[in-house]
């Protein structure tokens, strides 16, 4: 199975908004509402930020939001803060009952 | 509060078998799936496979021939075995809890174990 496609890097200034895309196929992202997003700081385990396309776990800032259109899911971070600088990964359930991750996006807060 | 603690050998020689175990503390063990995910140094996450509490498994097709995931419900533990390792299997290995019922996401993770394969 191929990794979901994410941009290698995005950047933004404090206070701005950024969006990270995650493109798959109708056999994964497009076929199910089981897209999730993870934040990973260096040397740390990933942290769940969004599940089921657009739901936030308890304790995650409402500056993080998710959406999906067709085979592409998106993570938007508004009001960028220095602490948001991290790697972000999307994940999806697949038609074969497997799971697949995106290649990851490095977010730089300028 | 759910906590997942993992352990296992961190240095292997080529052709040996990788073996890691995770113990789950808190929460329901039977209501979730239990997954293994790895991350080569400087690279992205790769899903290895998952198991539910009755032992049903699903594996990444690219690793299926070498992977076995097992569960010990009496101890709330699950384990990963990866055979015939090579340098390409060098990675941080994570275990994680997955909701796994009509909703698939990893909400609790172990701390990660760096496994290095080197002769």
Tab-separated table of C-alpha atoms in Angstrom:
chain	number	residue	atom	x	y	z
A	1	UNK	CA	0.000	0.000	0.000
A	2	UNK	CA	1.269	3.458	-0.839
A	3	UNK	CA	1.705	6.195	1.724
A	4	UNK	CA	-0.766	9.045	1.641
A	5	UNK	CA	0.651	12.163	-0.019
A	6	UNK	CA	1.503	15.142	2.175
A	7	UNK	CA	3.623	18.203	1.426
A	8	UNK	CA	7.104	17.790	2.867
A	9	UNK	CA	7.012	21.161	4.565
A	10	UNK	CA	4.810	24.162	5.297
A	11	UNK	CA	5.526	27.345	7.158
A	12	UNK	CA	3.709	30.295	8.631
A	13	UNK	CA	4.167	33.236	10.939
A	14	UNK	CA	2.724	33.418	14.449
A	15	UNK	CA	-0.967	34.230	14.345
A	16	UNK	CA	-1.418	33.077	10.769
A	17	UNK	CA	-3.299	29.986	9.569
A	18	UNK	CA	-1.856	27.088	7.627
A	19	UNK	CA	-3.379	24.041	5.972
A	20	UNK	CA	-1.762	20.656	5.434
A	21	UNK	CA	-3.223	18.367	2.787
A	22	UNK	CA	-3.348	14.585	2.776
A	23	UNK	CA	-4.219	12.939	-0.525
A	24	UNK	CA	-5.149	9.317	-0.949
A	25	UNK	CA	-7.559	7.335	-3.076
A	26	UNK	CA	-11.140	6.146	-3.000
A	27	UNK	CA	-9.826	3.005	-1.254
A	28	UNK	CA	-8.695	4.924	1.798
A	29	UNK	CA	-9.216	8.652	2.434
A	30	UNK	CA	-12.071	9.011	-0.036
A	31	UNK	CA	-13.887	5.884	1.018
A	32	UNK	CA	-14.046	6.273	4.794
A	33	UNK	CA	-14.471	8.943	7.437
A	34	UNK	CA	-11.586	7.430	9.412
A	35	UNK	CA	-8.912	10.026	8.754
A	36	UNK	CA	-6.848	11.096	11.742
A	37	UNK	CA	-4.007	13.555	12.296
A	38	UNK	CA	-1.004	13.334	14.622
A	39	UNK	CA	1.479	15.900	15.900
A	40	UNK	CA	5.006	14.743	16.672
A	41	UNK	CA	7.685	16.800	18.365
A	42	UNK	CA	11.313	15.651	18.055
A	43	UNK	CA	12.059	12.602	20.143
A	44	UNK	CA	8.455	12.224	21.258
A	45	UNK	CA	5.642	9.817	20.455
A	46	UNK	CA	2.941	11.083	18.099
A	47	UNK	CA	-0.092	12.779	19.646
A	48	UNK	CA	-3.632	12.464	18.298
A	49	UNK	CA	-4.947	15.860	17.183
A	50	UNK	CA	-7.959	15.027	14.966
A	51	UNK	CA	-9.965	11.827	14.487
A	52	UNK	CA	-12.810	10.819	12.193
A	53	UNK	CA	-11.894	13.649	9.787
A	54	UNK	CA	-12.933	16.564	11.971
A	55	UNK	CA	-13.276	15.585	15.637
A	56	UNK	CA	-10.930	16.915	18.306
A	57	UNK	CA	-9.994	14.795	21.328
A	58	UNK	CA	-10.496	16.342	24.729
A	59	UNK	CA	-7.647	18.699	25.545
A	60	UNK	CA	-6.681	19.554	21.956
A	61	UNK	CA	-6.907	23.254	21.139
A	62	UNK	CA	-9.809	24.393	18.958
A	63	UNK	CA	-7.183	26.080	16.769
A	64	UNK	CA	-6.835	22.660	15.142
A	65	UNK	CA	-9.521	21.601	12.693
A	66	UNK	CA	-9.935	18.933	10.034
A	67	UNK	CA	-11.956	18.455	6.885
A	68	UNK	CA	-12.211	16.233	3.834
A	69	UNK	CA	-13.212	16.633	0.210
A	70	UNK	CA	-13.117	13.629	-2.063
A	71	UNK	CA	-9.795	11.835	-1.710
A	72	UNK	CA	-8.067	14.713	0.106
A	73	UNK	CA	-8.203	15.469	3.809
A	74	UNK	CA	-6.884	18.661	5.344
A	75	UNK	CA	-5.620	19.842	8.705
A	76	UNK	CA	-5.880	23.555	9.428
A	77	UNK	CA	-4.090	25.261	12.283
A	78	UNK	CA	-5.250	28.786	13.008
A	79	UNK	CA	-3.536	31.369	15.166
A	80	UNK	CA	-0.153	29.694	14.759
A	81	UNK	CA	1.969	29.491	17.880
A	82	UNK	CA	5.623	28.609	18.309
A	83	UNK	CA	4.643	25.386	20.096
A	84	UNK	CA	2.846	24.183	16.952
A	85	UNK	CA	6.196	23.679	15.217
A	86	UNK	CA	6.363	19.916	14.747
A	87	UNK	CA	5.875	17.121	12.241
A	88	UNK	CA	2.297	16.263	11.300
A	89	UNK	CA	1.043	12.950	9.949
A	90	UNK	CA	-2.302	11.902	8.569
A	91	UNK	CA	-3.616	8.355	8.716
A	92	UNK	CA	-6.525	6.532	7.135
A	93	UNK	CA	-8.347	3.242	7.310
A	94	UNK	CA	-8.199	1.320	4.029
A	95	UNK	CA	-10.421	-0.968	2.031
A	96	UNK	CA	-8.178	-3.917	2.968
A	97	UNK	CA	-8.752	-3.327	6.698
A	98	UNK	CA	-5.213	-1.982	6.987
A	99	UNK	CA	-4.103	1.493	8.033
A	100	UNK	CA	-1.859	3.835	6.092
A	101	UNK	CA	0.046	6.958	7.125
A	102	UNK	CA	1.039	9.993	5.147
A	103	UNK	CA	4.693	10.767	4.578
A	104	UNK	CA	4.611	13.578	7.106
A	105	UNK	CA	4.780	17.370	6.929
A	106	UNK	CA	7.273	19.525	8.803
A	107	UNK	CA	5.631	22.698	10.071
A	108	UNK	CA	7.945	25.634	10.665
A	109	UNK	CA	6.710	28.657	12.601
A	110	UNK	CA	8.710	31.600	11.282
B	1	UNK	CA	-5.926	7.352	32.760
B	2	UNK	CA	-4.485	4.961	30.198
B	3	UNK	CA	-0.777	4.251	30.143
B	4	UNK	CA	1.120	1.992	27.776
B	5	UNK	CA	4.579	0.787	28.688
B	6	UNK	CA	6.764	-1.027	26.181
B	7	UNK	CA	10.020	-2.932	26.357
B	8	UNK	CA	12.278	-5.222	24.348
B	9	UNK	CA	15.760	-5.709	22.963
B	10	UNK	CA	17.245	-2.637	21.341
B	11	UNK	CA	20.183	-4.109	19.426
B	12	UNK	CA	19.921	-7.013	17.012
B	13	UNK	CA	22.109	-8.659	14.404
B	14	UNK	CA	20.901	-9.273	10.858
B	15	UNK	CA	18.685	-12.373	10.528
B	16	UNK	CA	17.681	-12.294	14.208
B	17	UNK	CA	14.110	-11.873	15.441
B	18	UNK	CA	12.840	-8.612	16.902
B	19	UNK	CA	10.645	-9.029	19.962
B	20	UNK	CA	8.787	-6.245	21.770
B	21	UNK	CA	5.971	-6.209	24.327
B	22	UNK	CA	3.523	-3.563	25.522
B	23	UNK	CA	1.567	-3.551	28.760
B	24	UNK	CA	-1.643	-1.548	29.093
B	25	UNK	CA	-2.636	0.056	32.369
B	26	UNK	CA	-6.085	1.566	32.830
B	27	UNK	CA	-9.091	1.549	30.559
B	28	UNK	CA	-10.734	-1.429	28.927
B	29	UNK	CA	-8.457	-3.869	27.125
B	30	UNK	CA	-11.241	-5.705	25.306
B	31	UNK	CA	-12.907	-2.672	23.763
B	32	UNK	CA	-9.942	-1.672	21.608
B	33	UNK	CA	-7.501	-2.859	18.991
B	34	UNK	CA	-3.786	-2.856	19.718
B	35	UNK	CA	-1.311	-1.760	17.083
B	36	UNK	CA	2.369	-1.583	16.260
B	37	UNK	CA	3.819	1.321	14.280
B	38	UNK	CA	7.436	2.046	13.416
B	39	UNK	CA	9.484	5.055	12.354
B	40	UNK	CA	12.939	4.712	10.746
B	41	UNK	CA	15.384	7.434	11.807
B	42	UNK	CA	14.464	10.702	10.135
B	43	UNK	CA	11.536	9.164	8.268
B	44	UNK	CA	7.777	8.846	8.564
B	45	UNK	CA	5.436	6.498	10.361
B	46	UNK	CA	4.682	3.015	9.036
B	47	UNK	CA	1.790	0.898	10.301
B	48	UNK	CA	2.899	-2.670	11.039
B	49	UNK	CA	-0.300	-4.352	12.144
B	50	UNK	CA	-2.955	-4.731	14.811
B	51	UNK	CA	-4.692	-7.284	17.003
B	52	UNK	CA	-7.931	-7.347	18.950
B	53	UNK	CA	-8.504	-8.950	22.323
B	54	UNK	CA	-9.653	-12.262	20.823
B	55	UNK	CA	-6.513	-12.490	18.714
B	56	UNK	CA	-7.728	-11.469	15.280
B	57	UNK	CA	-4.889	-9.774	13.413
B	58	UNK	CA	-4.320	-7.610	10.347
B	59	UNK	CA	-0.838	-6.907	8.998
B	60	UNK	CA	0.807	-4.503	6.581
B	61	UNK	CA	1.121	-6.542	3.360
B	62	UNK	CA	4.748	-5.459	2.959
B	63	UNK	CA	5.683	-7.062	6.301
B	64	UNK	CA	3.120	-9.843	6.579
B	65	UNK	CA	5.495	-12.694	5.827
B	66	UNK	CA	7.755	-11.783	8.761
B	67	UNK	CA	5.367	-10.357	11.379
B	68	UNK	CA	3.418	-11.924	14.212
B	69	UNK	CA	1.385	-9.937	16.726
B	70	UNK	CA	0.025	-11.757	19.753
B	71	UNK	CA	-2.035	-10.855	22.811
B	72	UNK	CA	-2.125	-11.999	26.446
B	73	UNK	CA	-5.453	-10.850	27.826
B	74	UNK	CA	-4.654	-12.188	31.309
B	75	UNK	CA	-1.886	-9.590	31.589
B	76	UNK	CA	-3.335	-6.862	29.317
B	77	UNK	CA	-0.253	-7.195	27.136
B	78	UNK	CA	0.423	-7.556	23.442
B	79	UNK	CA	3.614	-8.365	21.585
B	80	UNK	CA	5.373	-7.938	18.250
B	81	UNK	CA	7.678	-10.432	16.610
B	82	UNK	CA	9.492	-9.543	13.383
B	83	UNK	CA	11.712	-12.222	11.879
B	84	UNK	CA	14.802	-12.111	9.665
B	85	UNK	CA	15.578	-8.477	10.434
B	86	UNK	CA	17.913	-6.388	8.298
B	87	UNK	CA	19.309	-2.879	8.616
B	88	UNK	CA	16.133	-1.622	6.935
B	89	UNK	CA	14.206	-2.637	10.055
B	90	UNK	CA	16.152	-0.174	12.190
B	91	UNK	CA	13.519	2.144	13.615
B	92	UNK	CA	11.723	3.425	16.666
B	93	UNK	CA	8.892	0.992	17.289
B	94	UNK	CA	5.710	2.252	18.934
B	95	UNK	CA	2.731	0.400	20.275
B	96	UNK	CA	-0.614	2.173	20.358
B	97	UNK	CA	-4.253	1.767	21.247
B	98	UNK	CA	-6.724	1.989	18.380
B	99	UNK	CA	-10.429	2.599	18.718
B	100	UNK	CA	-10.948	-0.002	16.030
B	101	UNK	CA	-14.714	-0.241	15.856
B	102	UNK	CA	-16.141	1.750	12.926
B	103	UNK	CA	-13.646	4.414	13.899
B	104	UNK	CA	-9.934	3.983	13.445
B	105	UNK	CA	-7.426	6.193	15.213
B	106	UNK	CA	-4.560	5.816	17.659
B	107	UNK	CA	-5.296	7.677	20.875
B	108	UNK	CA	-2.682	6.360	23.318
B	109	UNK	CA	0.906	5.507	22.444
B	110	UNK	CA	3.807	3.811	24.151
B	111	UNK	CA	7.020	5.726	24.684
B	112	UNK	CA	8.769	4.066	21.739
B	113	UNK	CA	11.712	1.669	21.582
B	114	UNK	CA	14.682	2.248	19.304
B	115	UNK	CA	15.672	-1.015	17.667
B	116	UNK	CA	18.976	-1.018	15.824
B	117	UNK	CA	19.973	-3.827	13.480
B	118	UNK	CA	23.711	-3.989	12.971
B	119	UNK	CA	26.351	-6.633	12.567
